[in-house]
Amino acid sequence: MQMDSIDLQSLRLAKELLEKPGLTARIAAKIGAPVEKGLSLLPDKMQKTVHKAAEKSIHVAYDLAMRTVPPSNDKTSHNLGHKLAVAGTGGAGGFFGPASLLIELPISTTLMMRSIIDIAQSEGEDISDVDTKLACLEVFAFGGLSTADDAAGSGYIMTRAALSKAFTDAAKAFLGKSLAEESAPIMVRLLSSVASRFQLVVAEKAAAQLMPLVGALGGAAVNVIFMDHFQDMARGHFVVRRLERKYGINEVQTMYRELTI
């Protein structure tokens, strides 16, 4: 089927969102400082904290958000409300410093998951469907373009391909079951795979909040950028999925690769 001009433009916009610079570049542009230096200076102890916080956050967000967001036919997403909510948690995190990451990040990530679900529904996804629930979780694996992501072999299509088997296995394992059965080994492995990619972005956020000019106010700003980043990833992802349902996965992904932005 020939893709019409409106859908082609939607795909182009989705690629612009999904392949735009990652969190480090966005934060640096806003606060006017090279966050990359902060990344290289993160102490080993802090890196372990980032890993632990990312893993914990994915588990908490996935469980809580999926249980508490009701199905909706609303075709608009409420991005601003979610940004305001994470500004509050970011402000608290900025005030108390990096030590608060284990407490602040699960709350912020849950708010982001709720926003991702909201965006999914606005693009026609059925959040009661296991495949959609897994697709919401998948968003946390998308980092945009950054040095860390390139090193991890990222890029939107490449990331989806890398995680494809894990998500397919999870969908089969949980068909007809509650997705909240985290004790299943296959789900633990899937969450760990997503968390390992998510922690790259969390490290960028932590590095920014370690910088001297970032206090409570800066922490709120960093969190808003953090939310904005994943809202963009979610919007692009669910636009691509909407077009895949209409035209077929191979056709849309081929067109995605060919588009220049």
XYZ file of C-alpha atoms in Angstrom:
261
model
C 0.000 0.000 0.000
C 1.299 3.425 -0.969
C 1.797 5.628 2.096
C -0.250 8.806 1.765
C 1.338 12.232 2.198
C -0.139 12.832 5.671
C 1.157 9.526 7.016
C 4.529 10.097 5.361
C 4.800 13.441 7.120
C 3.822 11.755 10.405
C 6.595 9.205 9.901
C 9.104 11.947 9.140
C 8.140 13.809 12.331
C 8.383 10.546 14.292
C 11.921 9.991 12.991
C 12.867 13.558 13.901
C 11.697 12.884 17.461
C 13.308 9.463 17.783
C 16.651 10.360 16.240
C 17.110 13.803 17.794
C 20.029 14.432 20.180
C 19.914 12.576 23.487
C 19.483 13.899 26.994
C 23.056 15.152 27.436
C 22.808 17.483 24.451
C 19.376 18.734 25.491
C 20.456 19.506 29.046
C 23.685 21.172 27.876
C 21.702 23.380 25.495
C 19.386 24.476 28.319
C 21.870 25.065 31.123
C 24.756 26.189 28.918
C 27.342 23.780 30.307
C 29.079 20.648 28.934
C 27.367 17.778 30.762
C 29.728 15.286 29.075
C 32.445 16.330 31.534
C 30.173 15.489 34.427
C 29.564 12.045 32.925
C 33.276 11.267 32.796
C 33.714 12.411 36.401
C 30.915 10.325 37.941
C 32.554 8.369 40.787
C 32.277 4.567 40.818
C 29.980 4.666 43.838
C 27.647 7.054 42.007
C 27.640 4.830 38.920
C 26.517 1.903 41.071
C 23.799 4.098 42.555
C 22.653 5.036 39.043
C 22.468 1.368 38.038
C 20.515 0.427 41.153
C 18.170 3.415 40.787
C 17.471 2.664 37.112
C 16.667 -0.989 37.819
C 14.441 -0.153 40.783
C 12.689 2.629 38.874
C 11.777 0.454 35.893
C 10.248 -2.196 38.168
C 8.288 0.305 40.266
C 7.097 2.400 37.306
C 6.051 -0.576 35.236
C 4.060 -2.107 38.082
C 2.387 1.012 39.520
C 1.557 2.833 36.296
C 0.056 -0.207 34.602
C -2.151 -0.867 37.617
C -3.380 2.690 38.079
C -3.927 4.204 34.613
C -7.491 3.553 33.384
C -8.213 2.821 29.699
C -9.259 5.910 27.757
C -10.338 6.882 24.242
C -8.951 10.397 24.661
C -7.024 11.361 21.513
C -5.043 14.071 23.282
C -2.157 13.519 25.678
C -1.602 15.593 28.807
C 2.110 16.269 28.484
C 2.229 19.545 30.402
C 0.613 18.124 33.539
C 3.155 15.321 33.683
C 6.030 17.784 33.179
C 4.808 19.923 36.062
C 4.601 16.828 38.272
C 8.217 15.771 37.609
C 9.398 19.349 38.101
C 8.379 18.952 41.737
C 10.265 15.689 42.212
C 13.277 17.115 40.372
C 13.285 20.175 42.599
C 13.388 17.984 45.680
C 16.140 15.848 44.137
C 18.178 18.926 43.245
C 17.834 20.282 46.778
C 18.961 17.063 48.498
C 21.575 16.181 45.877
C 22.601 12.869 44.244
C 21.910 10.894 47.425
C 18.186 11.336 46.770
C 18.353 9.553 43.384
C 17.157 6.206 44.753
C 14.053 7.921 46.152
C 13.379 10.554 43.485
C 13.984 8.502 40.322
C 11.298 5.796 40.888
C 8.705 8.542 41.435
C 9.780 10.480 38.325
C 9.940 7.292 36.249
C 6.436 6.276 37.331
C 5.155 9.693 36.252
C 6.953 9.222 32.935
C 5.401 5.787 32.484
C 1.965 7.283 33.088
C 2.713 9.921 30.441
C 3.919 7.229 28.022
C 0.666 5.282 28.527
C -1.280 8.500 27.982
C 0.534 9.112 24.681
C 0.043 5.490 23.621
C -3.707 5.816 24.089
C -3.765 9.081 22.154
C -2.247 7.187 19.193
C -4.985 4.549 19.293
C -3.267 1.870 21.395
C -5.305 -0.419 23.666
C -3.477 -0.425 27.000
C -5.279 -3.569 28.115
C -3.360 -5.406 25.384
C -0.120 -7.103 26.479
C 1.718 -5.964 23.349
C 0.860 -2.323 24.106
C 1.950 -2.648 27.724
C 5.281 -4.040 26.595
C 5.610 -1.278 23.980
C 5.177 1.307 26.759
C 8.003 -0.331 28.682
C 10.119 -0.403 25.513
C 10.147 3.417 25.342
C 12.620 3.544 28.244
C 15.188 1.788 26.044
C 15.242 4.646 23.522
C 17.881 7.238 24.232
C 17.949 9.403 21.135
C 21.345 10.145 19.607
C 24.271 10.514 22.001
C 27.797 9.197 22.397
C 26.664 6.700 25.033
C 23.817 5.423 22.864
C 26.034 5.068 19.797
C 28.489 3.049 21.863
C 25.644 0.795 22.942
C 24.667 0.154 19.313
C 21.507 2.210 19.573
C 19.309 4.077 17.148
C 15.553 3.490 17.170
C 15.276 0.636 14.653
C 18.454 -1.031 15.947
C 17.237 -0.852 19.542
C 13.889 -2.407 18.634
C 15.662 -5.170 16.735
C 18.020 -5.829 19.647
C 15.125 -6.151 22.093
C 12.744 -7.917 19.698
C 13.263 -11.481 20.932
C 13.025 -10.510 24.603
C 9.738 -8.685 24.002
C 8.316 -11.456 21.800
C 9.150 -14.072 24.433
C 7.573 -11.921 27.154
C 4.393 -11.417 25.117
C 4.050 -15.178 24.610
C 4.802 -15.951 28.254
C 2.230 -13.485 29.567
C -0.532 -14.121 27.055
C -3.688 -14.374 29.124
C -1.847 -13.603 32.357
C -1.322 -10.471 34.417
C 1.683 -8.518 33.190
C 2.398 -7.614 36.802
C 3.763 -11.114 37.515
C 7.284 -9.791 37.949
C 8.467 -12.966 39.630
C 8.530 -14.762 36.267
C 12.197 -15.050 35.199
C 11.436 -13.992 31.642
C 9.946 -10.709 32.857
C 12.859 -10.066 35.192
C 15.246 -10.525 32.259
C 13.202 -8.169 30.094
C 13.074 -5.464 32.756
C 16.826 -5.797 33.267
C 17.443 -5.413 29.519
C 15.406 -2.213 29.425
C 16.988 -0.924 32.644
C 20.506 -1.430 31.263
C 19.701 1.011 28.443
C 17.653 3.336 30.641
C 20.585 3.739 33.039
C 22.629 5.424 30.275
C 20.084 8.252 30.226
C 19.811 8.267 34.033
C 23.593 8.704 34.237
C 23.278 11.799 32.027
C 20.589 13.175 34.343
C 22.703 12.438 37.451
C 25.763 14.071 35.895
C 23.787 17.232 35.150
C 22.485 17.396 38.718
C 26.042 17.079 40.064
C 27.067 20.305 38.362
C 27.554 23.310 40.707
C 24.946 25.524 39.036
C 22.233 22.893 39.348
C 20.389 23.186 42.636
C 16.712 22.772 43.444
C 15.614 24.995 40.558
C 18.052 23.342 38.154
C 16.965 19.892 39.342
C 13.394 20.741 38.410
C 14.537 21.945 34.975
C 16.589 18.777 34.389
C 13.589 16.638 35.278
C 11.348 18.549 32.867
C 13.913 17.936 30.097
C 14.072 14.274 31.220
C 10.278 13.976 30.883
C 10.253 15.871 27.582
C 12.854 13.465 26.208
C 10.769 10.366 26.924
C 7.532 12.023 25.819
C 9.233 12.605 22.460
C 10.442 9.002 22.362
C 6.925 7.792 23.196
C 5.233 10.003 20.601
C 7.613 8.889 17.861
C 7.366 5.217 18.864
C 3.587 5.088 18.928
C 3.257 7.021 15.667
C 5.523 4.400 14.059
C 3.443 1.593 15.599
C 0.200 3.199 14.388
C 1.585 3.316 10.846
C 2.887 -0.260 11.149
C -0.638 -1.427 11.943
C -1.858 0.314 8.800
C 0.920 -0.443 6.298
C 2.902 -3.336 7.793
C 6.050 -3.429 9.919
C 8.580 -4.098 7.146
C 7.157 -1.428 4.854
C 7.167 1.270 7.544
C 10.630 0.431 8.859
C 12.057 0.423 5.339
C 10.523 3.840 4.691
C 11.796 5.051 8.095
C 15.373 4.127 7.182
C 15.114 5.873 3.810
C 13.732 9.147 5.163
C 16.207 11.977 5.609
C 15.755 14.470 8.430
